[in-house]
XYZ file of C-alpha atoms in Angstrom:
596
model
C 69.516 -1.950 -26.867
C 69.158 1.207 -25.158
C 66.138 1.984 -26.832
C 65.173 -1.156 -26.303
C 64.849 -1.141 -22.429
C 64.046 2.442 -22.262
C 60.621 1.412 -23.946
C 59.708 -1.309 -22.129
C 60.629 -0.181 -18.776
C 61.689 -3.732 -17.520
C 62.205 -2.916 -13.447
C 65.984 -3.144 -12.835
C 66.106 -5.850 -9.404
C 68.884 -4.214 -6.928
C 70.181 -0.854 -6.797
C 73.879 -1.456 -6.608
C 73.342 -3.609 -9.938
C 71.276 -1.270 -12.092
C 74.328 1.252 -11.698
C 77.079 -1.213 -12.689
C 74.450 -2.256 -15.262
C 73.716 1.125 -17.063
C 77.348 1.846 -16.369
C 78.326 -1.072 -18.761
C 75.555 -0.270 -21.001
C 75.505 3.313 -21.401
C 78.458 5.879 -21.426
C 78.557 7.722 -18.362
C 80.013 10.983 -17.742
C 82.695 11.456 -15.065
C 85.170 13.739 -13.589
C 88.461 13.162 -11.737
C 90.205 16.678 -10.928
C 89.936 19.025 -14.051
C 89.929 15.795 -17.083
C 86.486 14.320 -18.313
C 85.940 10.746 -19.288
C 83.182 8.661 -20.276
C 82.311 5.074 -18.721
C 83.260 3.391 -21.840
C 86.633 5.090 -22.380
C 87.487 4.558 -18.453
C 87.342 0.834 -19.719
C 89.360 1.230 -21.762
C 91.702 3.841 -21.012
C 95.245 3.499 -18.545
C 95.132 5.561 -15.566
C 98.857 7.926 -15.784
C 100.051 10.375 -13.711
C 101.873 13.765 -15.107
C 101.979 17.262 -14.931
C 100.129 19.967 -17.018
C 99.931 24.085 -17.024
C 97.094 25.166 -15.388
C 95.013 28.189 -17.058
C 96.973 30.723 -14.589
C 100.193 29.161 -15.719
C 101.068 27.673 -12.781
C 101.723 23.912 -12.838
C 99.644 21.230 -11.007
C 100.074 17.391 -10.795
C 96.957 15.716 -12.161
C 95.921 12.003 -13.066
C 94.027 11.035 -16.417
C 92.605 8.368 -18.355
C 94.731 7.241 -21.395
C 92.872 4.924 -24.093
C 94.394 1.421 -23.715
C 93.713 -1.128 -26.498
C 90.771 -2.986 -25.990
C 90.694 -6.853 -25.514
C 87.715 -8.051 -27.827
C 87.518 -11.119 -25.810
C 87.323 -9.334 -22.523
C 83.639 -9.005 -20.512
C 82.243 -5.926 -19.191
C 83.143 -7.328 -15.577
C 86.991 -7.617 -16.769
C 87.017 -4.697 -18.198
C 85.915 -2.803 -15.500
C 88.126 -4.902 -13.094
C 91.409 -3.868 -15.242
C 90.639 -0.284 -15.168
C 90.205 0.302 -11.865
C 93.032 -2.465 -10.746
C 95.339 0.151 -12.643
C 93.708 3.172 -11.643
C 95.035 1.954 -7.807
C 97.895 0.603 -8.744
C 98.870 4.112 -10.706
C 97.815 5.448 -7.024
C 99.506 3.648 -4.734
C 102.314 1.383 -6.571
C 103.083 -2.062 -6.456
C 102.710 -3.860 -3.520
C 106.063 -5.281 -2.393
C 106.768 -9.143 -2.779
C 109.554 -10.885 -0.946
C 109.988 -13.917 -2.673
C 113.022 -16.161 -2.448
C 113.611 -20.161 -2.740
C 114.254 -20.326 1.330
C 111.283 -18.142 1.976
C 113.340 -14.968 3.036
C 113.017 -11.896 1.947
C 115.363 -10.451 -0.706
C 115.957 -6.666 -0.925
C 117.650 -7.096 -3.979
C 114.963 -8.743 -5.742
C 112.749 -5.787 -4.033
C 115.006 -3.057 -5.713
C 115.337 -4.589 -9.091
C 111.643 -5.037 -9.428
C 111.674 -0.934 -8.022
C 114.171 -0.041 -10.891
C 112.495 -2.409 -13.049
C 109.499 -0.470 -12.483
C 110.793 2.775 -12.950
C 110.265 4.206 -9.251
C 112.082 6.165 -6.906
C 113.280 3.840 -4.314
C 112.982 6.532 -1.119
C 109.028 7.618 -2.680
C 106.547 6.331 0.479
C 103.211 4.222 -0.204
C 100.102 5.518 1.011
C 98.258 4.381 3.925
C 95.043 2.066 4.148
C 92.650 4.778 4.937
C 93.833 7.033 2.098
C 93.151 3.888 -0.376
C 89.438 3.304 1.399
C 89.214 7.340 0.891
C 90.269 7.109 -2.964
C 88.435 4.296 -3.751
C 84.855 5.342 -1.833
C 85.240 8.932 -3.615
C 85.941 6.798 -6.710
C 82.535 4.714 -6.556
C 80.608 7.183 -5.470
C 81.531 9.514 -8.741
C 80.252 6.713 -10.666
C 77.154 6.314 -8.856
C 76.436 9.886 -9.030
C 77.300 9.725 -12.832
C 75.065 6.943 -13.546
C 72.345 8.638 -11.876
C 72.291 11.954 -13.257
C 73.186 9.834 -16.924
C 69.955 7.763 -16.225
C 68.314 11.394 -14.731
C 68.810 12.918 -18.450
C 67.391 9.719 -20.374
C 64.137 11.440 -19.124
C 63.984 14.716 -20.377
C 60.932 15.224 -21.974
C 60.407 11.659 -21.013
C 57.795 10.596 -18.937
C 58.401 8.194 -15.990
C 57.257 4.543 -15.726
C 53.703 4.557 -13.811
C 52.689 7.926 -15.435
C 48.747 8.145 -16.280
C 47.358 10.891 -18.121
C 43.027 10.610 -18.129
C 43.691 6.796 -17.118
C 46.495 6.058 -20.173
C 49.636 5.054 -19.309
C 52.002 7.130 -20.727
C 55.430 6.156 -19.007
C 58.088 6.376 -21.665
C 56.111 8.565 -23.997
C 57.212 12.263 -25.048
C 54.373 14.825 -24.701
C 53.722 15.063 -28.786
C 53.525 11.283 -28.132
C 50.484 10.881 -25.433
C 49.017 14.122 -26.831
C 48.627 11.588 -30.554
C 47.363 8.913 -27.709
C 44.634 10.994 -26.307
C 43.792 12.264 -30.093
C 43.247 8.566 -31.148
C 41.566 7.504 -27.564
C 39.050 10.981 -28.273
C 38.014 9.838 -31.747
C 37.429 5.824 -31.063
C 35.134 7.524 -28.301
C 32.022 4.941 -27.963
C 28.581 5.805 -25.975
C 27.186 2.717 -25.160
C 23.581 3.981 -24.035
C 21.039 1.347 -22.225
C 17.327 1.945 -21.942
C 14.632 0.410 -20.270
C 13.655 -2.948 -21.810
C 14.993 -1.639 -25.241
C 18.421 -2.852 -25.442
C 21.693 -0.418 -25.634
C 22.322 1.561 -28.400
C 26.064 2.777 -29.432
C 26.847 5.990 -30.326
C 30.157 6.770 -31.809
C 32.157 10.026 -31.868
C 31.328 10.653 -35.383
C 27.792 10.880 -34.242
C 28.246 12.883 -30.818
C 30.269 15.361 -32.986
C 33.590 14.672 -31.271
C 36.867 16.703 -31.606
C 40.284 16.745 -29.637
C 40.982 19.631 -28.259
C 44.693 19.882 -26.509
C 44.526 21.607 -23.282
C 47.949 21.679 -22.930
C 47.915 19.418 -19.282
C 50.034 17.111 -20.857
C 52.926 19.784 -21.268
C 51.774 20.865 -17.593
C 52.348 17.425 -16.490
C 55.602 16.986 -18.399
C 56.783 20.251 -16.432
C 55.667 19.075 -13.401
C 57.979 16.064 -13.620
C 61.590 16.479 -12.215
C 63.837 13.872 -13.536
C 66.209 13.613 -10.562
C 63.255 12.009 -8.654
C 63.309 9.109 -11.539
C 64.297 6.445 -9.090
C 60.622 7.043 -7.155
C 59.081 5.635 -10.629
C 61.270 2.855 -10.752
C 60.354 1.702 -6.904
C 57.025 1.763 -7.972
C 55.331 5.248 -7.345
C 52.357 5.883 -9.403
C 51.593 9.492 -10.675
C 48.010 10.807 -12.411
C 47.123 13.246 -14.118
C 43.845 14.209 -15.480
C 43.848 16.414 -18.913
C 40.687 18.411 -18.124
C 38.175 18.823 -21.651
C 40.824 17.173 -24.050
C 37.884 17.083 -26.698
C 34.378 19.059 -27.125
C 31.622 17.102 -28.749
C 28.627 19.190 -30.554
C 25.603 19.173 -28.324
C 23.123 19.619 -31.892
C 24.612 16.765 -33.164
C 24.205 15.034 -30.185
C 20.642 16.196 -29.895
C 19.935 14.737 -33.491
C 20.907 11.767 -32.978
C 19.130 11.036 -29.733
C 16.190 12.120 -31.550
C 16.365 9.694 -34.025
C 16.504 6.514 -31.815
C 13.826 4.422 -32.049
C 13.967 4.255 -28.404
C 12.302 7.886 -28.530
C 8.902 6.743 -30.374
C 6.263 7.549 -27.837
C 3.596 5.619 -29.611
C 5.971 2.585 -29.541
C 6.659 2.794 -25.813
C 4.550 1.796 -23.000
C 2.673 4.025 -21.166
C 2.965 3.990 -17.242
C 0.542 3.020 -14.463
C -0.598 4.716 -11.437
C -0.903 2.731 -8.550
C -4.023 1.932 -7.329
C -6.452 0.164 -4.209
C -7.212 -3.028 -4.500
C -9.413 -5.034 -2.164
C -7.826 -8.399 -0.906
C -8.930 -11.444 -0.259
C -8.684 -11.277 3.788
C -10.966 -7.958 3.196
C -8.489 -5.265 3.497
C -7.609 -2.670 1.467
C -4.131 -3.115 -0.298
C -1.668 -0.494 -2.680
C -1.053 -2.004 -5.678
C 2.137 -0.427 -6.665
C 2.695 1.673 -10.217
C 3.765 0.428 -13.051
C 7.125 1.908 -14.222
C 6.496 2.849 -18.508
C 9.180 3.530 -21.322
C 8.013 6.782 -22.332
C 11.453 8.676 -22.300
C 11.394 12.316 -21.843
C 14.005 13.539 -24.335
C 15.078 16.948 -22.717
C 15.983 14.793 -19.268
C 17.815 12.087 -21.415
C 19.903 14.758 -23.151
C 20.634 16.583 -20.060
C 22.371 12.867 -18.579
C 23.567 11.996 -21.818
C 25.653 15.283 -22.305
C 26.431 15.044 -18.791
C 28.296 11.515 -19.089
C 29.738 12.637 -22.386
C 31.723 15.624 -20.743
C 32.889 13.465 -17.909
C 34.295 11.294 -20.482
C 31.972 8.172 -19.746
C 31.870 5.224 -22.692
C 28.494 3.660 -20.248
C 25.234 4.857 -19.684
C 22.595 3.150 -17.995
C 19.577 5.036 -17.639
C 17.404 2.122 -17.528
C 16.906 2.374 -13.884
C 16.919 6.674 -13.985
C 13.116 7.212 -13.289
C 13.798 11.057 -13.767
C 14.327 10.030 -17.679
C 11.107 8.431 -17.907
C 7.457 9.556 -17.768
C 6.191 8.238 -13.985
C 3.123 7.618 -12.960
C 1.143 10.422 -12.094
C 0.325 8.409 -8.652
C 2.779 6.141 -6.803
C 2.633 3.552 -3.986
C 4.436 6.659 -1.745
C 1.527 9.021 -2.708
C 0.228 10.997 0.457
C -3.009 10.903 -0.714
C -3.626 7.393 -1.763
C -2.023 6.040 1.870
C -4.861 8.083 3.280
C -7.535 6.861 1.354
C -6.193 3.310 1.944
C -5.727 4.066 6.105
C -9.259 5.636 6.121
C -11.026 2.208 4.138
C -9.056 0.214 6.680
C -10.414 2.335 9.187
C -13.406 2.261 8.884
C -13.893 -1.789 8.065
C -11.721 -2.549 11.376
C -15.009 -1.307 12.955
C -16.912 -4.147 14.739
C -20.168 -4.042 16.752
C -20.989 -6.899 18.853
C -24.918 -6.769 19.397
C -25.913 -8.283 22.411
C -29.984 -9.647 21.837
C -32.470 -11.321 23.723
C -32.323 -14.891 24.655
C -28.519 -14.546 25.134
C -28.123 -14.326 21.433
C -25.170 -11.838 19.644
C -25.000 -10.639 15.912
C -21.940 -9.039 15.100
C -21.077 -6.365 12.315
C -17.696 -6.383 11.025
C -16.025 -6.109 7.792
C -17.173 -8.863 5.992
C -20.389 -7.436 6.095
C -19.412 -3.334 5.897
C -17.221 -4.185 3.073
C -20.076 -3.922 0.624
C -20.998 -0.559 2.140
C -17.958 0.778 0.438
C -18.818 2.796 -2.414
C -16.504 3.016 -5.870
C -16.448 5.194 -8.591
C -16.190 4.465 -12.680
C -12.977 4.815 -11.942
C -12.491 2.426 -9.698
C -11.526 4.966 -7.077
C -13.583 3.443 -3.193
C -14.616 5.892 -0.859
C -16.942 5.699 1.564
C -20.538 7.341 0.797
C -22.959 8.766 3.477
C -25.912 8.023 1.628
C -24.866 4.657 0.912
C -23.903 4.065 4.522
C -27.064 5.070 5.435
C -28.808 3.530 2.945
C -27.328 0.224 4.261
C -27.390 0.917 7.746
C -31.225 0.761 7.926
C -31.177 -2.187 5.579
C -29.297 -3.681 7.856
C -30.820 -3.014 11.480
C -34.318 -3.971 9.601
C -33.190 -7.244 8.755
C -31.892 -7.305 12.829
C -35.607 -6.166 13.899
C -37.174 -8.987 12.022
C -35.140 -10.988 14.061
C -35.310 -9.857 17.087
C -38.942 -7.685 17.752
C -41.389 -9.885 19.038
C -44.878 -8.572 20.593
C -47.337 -10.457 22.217
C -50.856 -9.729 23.662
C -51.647 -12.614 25.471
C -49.480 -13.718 28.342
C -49.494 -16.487 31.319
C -50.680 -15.709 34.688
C -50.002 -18.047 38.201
C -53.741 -16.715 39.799
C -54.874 -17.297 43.229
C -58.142 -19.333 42.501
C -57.886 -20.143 39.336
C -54.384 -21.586 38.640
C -52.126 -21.111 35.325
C -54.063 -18.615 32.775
C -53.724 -17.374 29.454
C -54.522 -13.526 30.176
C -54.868 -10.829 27.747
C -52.739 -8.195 28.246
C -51.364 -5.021 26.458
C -48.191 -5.233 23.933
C -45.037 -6.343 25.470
C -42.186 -7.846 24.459
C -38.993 -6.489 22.253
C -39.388 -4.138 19.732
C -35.676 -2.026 18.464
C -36.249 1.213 17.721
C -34.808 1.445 13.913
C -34.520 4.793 13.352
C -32.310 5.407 17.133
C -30.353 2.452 15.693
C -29.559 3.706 12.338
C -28.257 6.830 13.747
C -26.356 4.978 16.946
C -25.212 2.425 13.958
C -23.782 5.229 11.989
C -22.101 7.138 14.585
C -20.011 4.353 15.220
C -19.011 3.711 11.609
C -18.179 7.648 11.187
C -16.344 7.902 14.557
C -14.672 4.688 13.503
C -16.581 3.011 17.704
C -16.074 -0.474 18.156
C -18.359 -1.654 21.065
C -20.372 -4.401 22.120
C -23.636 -3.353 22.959
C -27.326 -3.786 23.005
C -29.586 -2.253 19.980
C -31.946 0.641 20.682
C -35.183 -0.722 21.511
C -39.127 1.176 22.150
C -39.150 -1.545 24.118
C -37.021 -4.299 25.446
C -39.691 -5.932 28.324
C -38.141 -9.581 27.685
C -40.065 -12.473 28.952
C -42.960 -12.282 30.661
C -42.716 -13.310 33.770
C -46.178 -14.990 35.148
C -45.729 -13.713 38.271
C -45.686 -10.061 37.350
C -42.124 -9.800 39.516
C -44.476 -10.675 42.790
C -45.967 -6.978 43.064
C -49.104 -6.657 41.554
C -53.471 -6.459 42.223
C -55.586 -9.113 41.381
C -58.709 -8.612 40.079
C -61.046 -12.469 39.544
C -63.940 -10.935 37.765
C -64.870 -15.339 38.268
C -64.809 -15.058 41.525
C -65.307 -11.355 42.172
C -62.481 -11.325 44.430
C -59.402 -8.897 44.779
C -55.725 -9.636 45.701
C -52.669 -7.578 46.320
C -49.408 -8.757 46.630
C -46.005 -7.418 47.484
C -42.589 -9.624 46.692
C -45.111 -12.540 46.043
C -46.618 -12.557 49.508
C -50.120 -11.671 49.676
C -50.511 -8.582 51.739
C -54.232 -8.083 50.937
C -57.834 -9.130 49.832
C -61.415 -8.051 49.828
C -64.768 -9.104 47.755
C -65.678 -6.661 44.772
C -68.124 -5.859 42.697
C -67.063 -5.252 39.100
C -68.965 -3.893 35.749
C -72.626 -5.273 34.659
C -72.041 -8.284 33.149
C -74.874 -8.081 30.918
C -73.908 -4.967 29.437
C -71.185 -4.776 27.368
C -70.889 -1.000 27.831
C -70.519 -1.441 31.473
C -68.170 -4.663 31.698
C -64.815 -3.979 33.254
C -62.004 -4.272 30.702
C -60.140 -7.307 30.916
C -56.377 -7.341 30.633
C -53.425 -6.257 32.464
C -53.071 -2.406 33.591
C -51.146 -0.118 36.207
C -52.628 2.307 39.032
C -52.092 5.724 37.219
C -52.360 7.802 40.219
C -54.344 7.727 44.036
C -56.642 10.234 44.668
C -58.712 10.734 47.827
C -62.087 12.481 48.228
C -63.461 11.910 44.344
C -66.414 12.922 42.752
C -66.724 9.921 39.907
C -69.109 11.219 36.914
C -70.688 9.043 34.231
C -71.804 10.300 29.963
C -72.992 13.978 30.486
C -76.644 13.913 29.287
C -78.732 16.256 27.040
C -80.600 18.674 30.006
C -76.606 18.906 31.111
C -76.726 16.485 34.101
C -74.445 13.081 34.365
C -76.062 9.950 34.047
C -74.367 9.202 37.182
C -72.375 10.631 39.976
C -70.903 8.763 42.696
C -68.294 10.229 46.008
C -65.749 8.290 46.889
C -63.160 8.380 49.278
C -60.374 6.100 47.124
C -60.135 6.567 44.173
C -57.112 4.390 41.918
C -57.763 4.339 37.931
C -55.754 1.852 36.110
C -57.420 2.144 32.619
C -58.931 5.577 30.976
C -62.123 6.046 33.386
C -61.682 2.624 35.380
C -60.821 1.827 38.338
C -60.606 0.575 41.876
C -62.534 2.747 44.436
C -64.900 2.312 47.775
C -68.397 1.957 47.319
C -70.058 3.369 50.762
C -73.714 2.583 48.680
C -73.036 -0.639 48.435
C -74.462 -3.209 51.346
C -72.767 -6.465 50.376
C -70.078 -7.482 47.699
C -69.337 -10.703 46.192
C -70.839 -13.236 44.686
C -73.249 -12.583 41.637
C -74.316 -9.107 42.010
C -72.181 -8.226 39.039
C -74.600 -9.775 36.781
C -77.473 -8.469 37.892
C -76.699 -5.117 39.668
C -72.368 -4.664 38.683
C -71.273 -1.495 38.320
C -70.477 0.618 35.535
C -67.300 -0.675 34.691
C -65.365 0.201 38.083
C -64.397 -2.243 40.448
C -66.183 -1.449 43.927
C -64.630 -2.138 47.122
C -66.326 -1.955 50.682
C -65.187 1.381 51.992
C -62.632 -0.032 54.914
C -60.957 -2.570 52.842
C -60.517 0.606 49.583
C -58.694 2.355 52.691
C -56.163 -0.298 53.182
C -55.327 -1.034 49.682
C -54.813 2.585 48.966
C -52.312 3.069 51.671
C -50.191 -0.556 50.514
C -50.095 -0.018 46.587
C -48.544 2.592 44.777
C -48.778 4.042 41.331
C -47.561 2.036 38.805
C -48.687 -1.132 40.538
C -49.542 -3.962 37.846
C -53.388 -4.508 37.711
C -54.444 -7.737 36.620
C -58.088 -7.953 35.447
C -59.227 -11.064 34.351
């Protein structure tokens, strides 16, 4: 029964009742004066009083225990009762009873009962506090002798809520948890998970396993005092760890990682780099790697020996990227954010054109997206050839557009009304070269702006009124006009080129004063004996087209009418000398000659 409950180490509920318990149960060993008992025999024993030598020879009075027959049918409880109801009564007598049939007391009675009993009739009782006094010491001898009985049930035993490596090992000798650890050593399991290829197990056998007793057990068992046994029973845990109980063989374990099939490379999946891809919305996206199986043996032994010498039964390494081959570019890649920041870049770029007739063409991404170059290998970067390439494809197509050149144009005249008049080119025409290169400096510089192409020329409409500042030249009516902010300033008759010659006929169309000269010498075609075919002074002189222009004619009598056709001049349009004075001073060059 002892055994029993030793084993199991069923908590005893209640201090007080765990002593009287183990006292009942177990034979403690106590001490009163110089004569040794144990539990049981105090039970059983009659508490006399007497006198023996002392080792010195002298005498001294001393109490002991004297074995009493046992009642079978007595309990513990009674048992216990008896002994210490004559251990008292040895001390301190009987208690005196004054009994009579008229309820007075009888000395008689008293004194027979004293000489019944054997006692001296003048010995004194002891006090109350001296009974408290014997009795206390008494129960507290037991106490003390149940403890230190229930201290030495634990030599070389260890306590209740004793771990050694995570075994409980309360109630176990060392020889006893160092078998335990043996066992727990060679059932030793490696359950080992890879990626999407299941979990292998590994036993001991195969990892080369073998106990190996560090002697921490023994350390522990030292370390244990066995007064402080009452801590384990109120529920104090102790742990202890027994460092390298076992070495396993790291060529065995080497082996047999090797021959997993997990290890095949030519089974296993290869991983994928990450990688640009262009979206729907236009934009350059990562497409994140692709995580393989490929495992790389030296960095799975490394973990695998690792969790072995910690004394691990799990490894998951299906989530340990440093066991696998990686991609050789990830999502996180310096280089490939770059790329993809740049491509972004440079498609965010937008350029509103702003074109005649309060039209707008804008370039943005949906267009610039194909300008994007990409290799074989499906790597996009951007390349300047191409971008040029379709840069000037693309402000050609805007020129076709846009350039328009005319030669003809309407004109509000003074006699004649509304007129179709020849003229020089004008309109819009963008300059496509200056608009390639403006085009491409705002791709590379990564410009948005809203702006207007580069034109040769960009005249718009024309406007029949020549902005209200312009000459007039009626060739019709040989008649001259000038007028400033639309208000006619000035007029005069002419005389303009022979009519009937078309070497001599002024040039139609509309021109600009190219400078004002005074004090002229006018020449005509140099001749063969050296001398001009004509040479003419003049006092005004404002050209307007190559060797034409507007000029006084002092030879000249009258003007008007139809003296072009039969005596005009050669080419020049003649004014009378006062009138050439006037205009000269009121226009200035660049003034818009219309000759018509």
């Amino acid at each position: 029964m002892v055994d029993s409950l030793q084993r199991n180490r069923e908590p005893v509920r209640g201090f007080k009742k765990m002593v009287v318990a183990e006292i009942v149960i177990f034979g403690y060993q106590t001490r009163y004066t110089n004569k040794s008992i144990r539990g049981a025999d105090f039970m059983n024993s009659r508490y006399t009083s007497g006198v023996r030598q002392a080792d010195e020879g002298s005498t001294e009075h001393c109490r002991v225990f004297e074995p009493i027959s046992p009642d079978a049918n007595q309990s513990v409880d009674e048992k216990l009762n008896k002994a210490i109801e004559l251990m008292i009564s040895e001390t301190i007598g009987e208690p005196v009873i004054h009994k009579t049939s008229s309820g007075s007391s009888n000395s008689n009675t008293k004194q027979n009962n004293n000489d019944a009993k054997g006692h001296d009739p003048g010995k004194k009782k002891m006090s109350g506090g001296k009974i408290f006094l014997i009795v206390f010491l008494v129960i507290v001898a037991l106490l003390a002798a149940g403890y230190a009985y229930i201290a030495s049930t634990y030599e070389g035993i260890f306590f209740e809520g004793t771990f050694i490596n995570g075994v409980d090992v309360g109630g176990m000798t060392v020889d006893e948890v160092e078998e335990e650890i043996r066992q727990n050593v060679e059932s030793y399991e490696l359950a080992l998970t890879f990626r999407e290829a299941g979990t292998e197990v590994l036993t001991a056998e195969q990892l080369g396993f073998e106990y190996v007793s560090s002697n921490a057990v023994q350390q522990a068992m030292d370390a244990q005092n066995k007064w402080l046994w009452i801590t384990a029973k109120m529920g104090e845990t102790r742990k202890y760890t027994a460092e390298k109980a076992f070495k396993h063989d790291e060529k065995a374990v080497k082996a047999t990682i090797e021959a997993l099939p997990q290890l095949d490379e030519a089974k296993a999946r290869q991983p994928v780099d990450a990688y640009l891809k262009l979206a729907d919305d236009k934009t350059f996206k990562i497409i994140p790697e692709e995580r393989g199986t490929v495992v790389l043996k030296n960095k799975l032994l490394k973990v695998v020996n690792d969790t072995i010498t910690k004394g691990e039964s799990e490894l998951d390494v299906s989530e340990m990227d440093a066991v696998y081959k990686e991609a050789a570019v990830t999502s996180k890649d310096k280089d490939l954010n770059t790329q993809m920041n740049d491509l972004n870049g440079f498609l965010d770029i937008t350029v509103t054109y702003t074109l005649p007739k309060n039209q707008e063409q804008v370039l943005d991404r949906t267009i610039t997206v194909d300008w994007i170059d990409q290799a074989e290998d499906g790597y996009y970067f951007i390349n300047v050839d191409k971008l040029h390439e379709k840069a000037c494809e693309y402000v050609k197509a805007m020129a076709e557009k846009v350039d328009e050149v005319k030669k003809e144009r309407m004109f509000n005249s003074t006699l004649r009304g509304s007129l179709s008049i020849k003229c020089p080119e004008y309109g819009t025409v963008i300059d496509q070269p200056g608009e390639v290169e403006a085009l491409t400096n705002n791709l590379v510089g990564r410009v948005t702006e809203k702006r207007e192409p580069v034109y040769v020329r960009n005249d718009g409409e024309a406007d029949p009124n020549f902005g209200g500042n312009f000459i007039e030249v009626d060739i019709t009516n040989q008649h001259v006009f000038f007028y400033k902010d639309g208000q006619q300033m000035w007029d005069a008759p002419c005389v303009t080129g022979y009519s009937q010659d078309p070497g001599r006929a002024t040039p139609k169309g509309v021109y600009d004063i190219k400078s004002k000269e005074k004090n002229r010498t006018l020449r005509g075609d140099r001749l063969e004996d050296g001398s001009y075919s004509y040479e003419s002074f003049v006092s005004y002189w404002m050209p307007f087209y190559h060797g034409y222009g507007l000029h006084d004619a002092s030879w000249r009598g009258d003007f008007g009418g139809d003296i072009y056709t039969w005596g005009g001049s050669h080419g020049c349009v003649n004014l009378p000398p006062s009138k050439a004075g006037a205009l000269y001073d009121l226009i200035s060059v660049g003034t818009t000659v219309i000759v018509f």
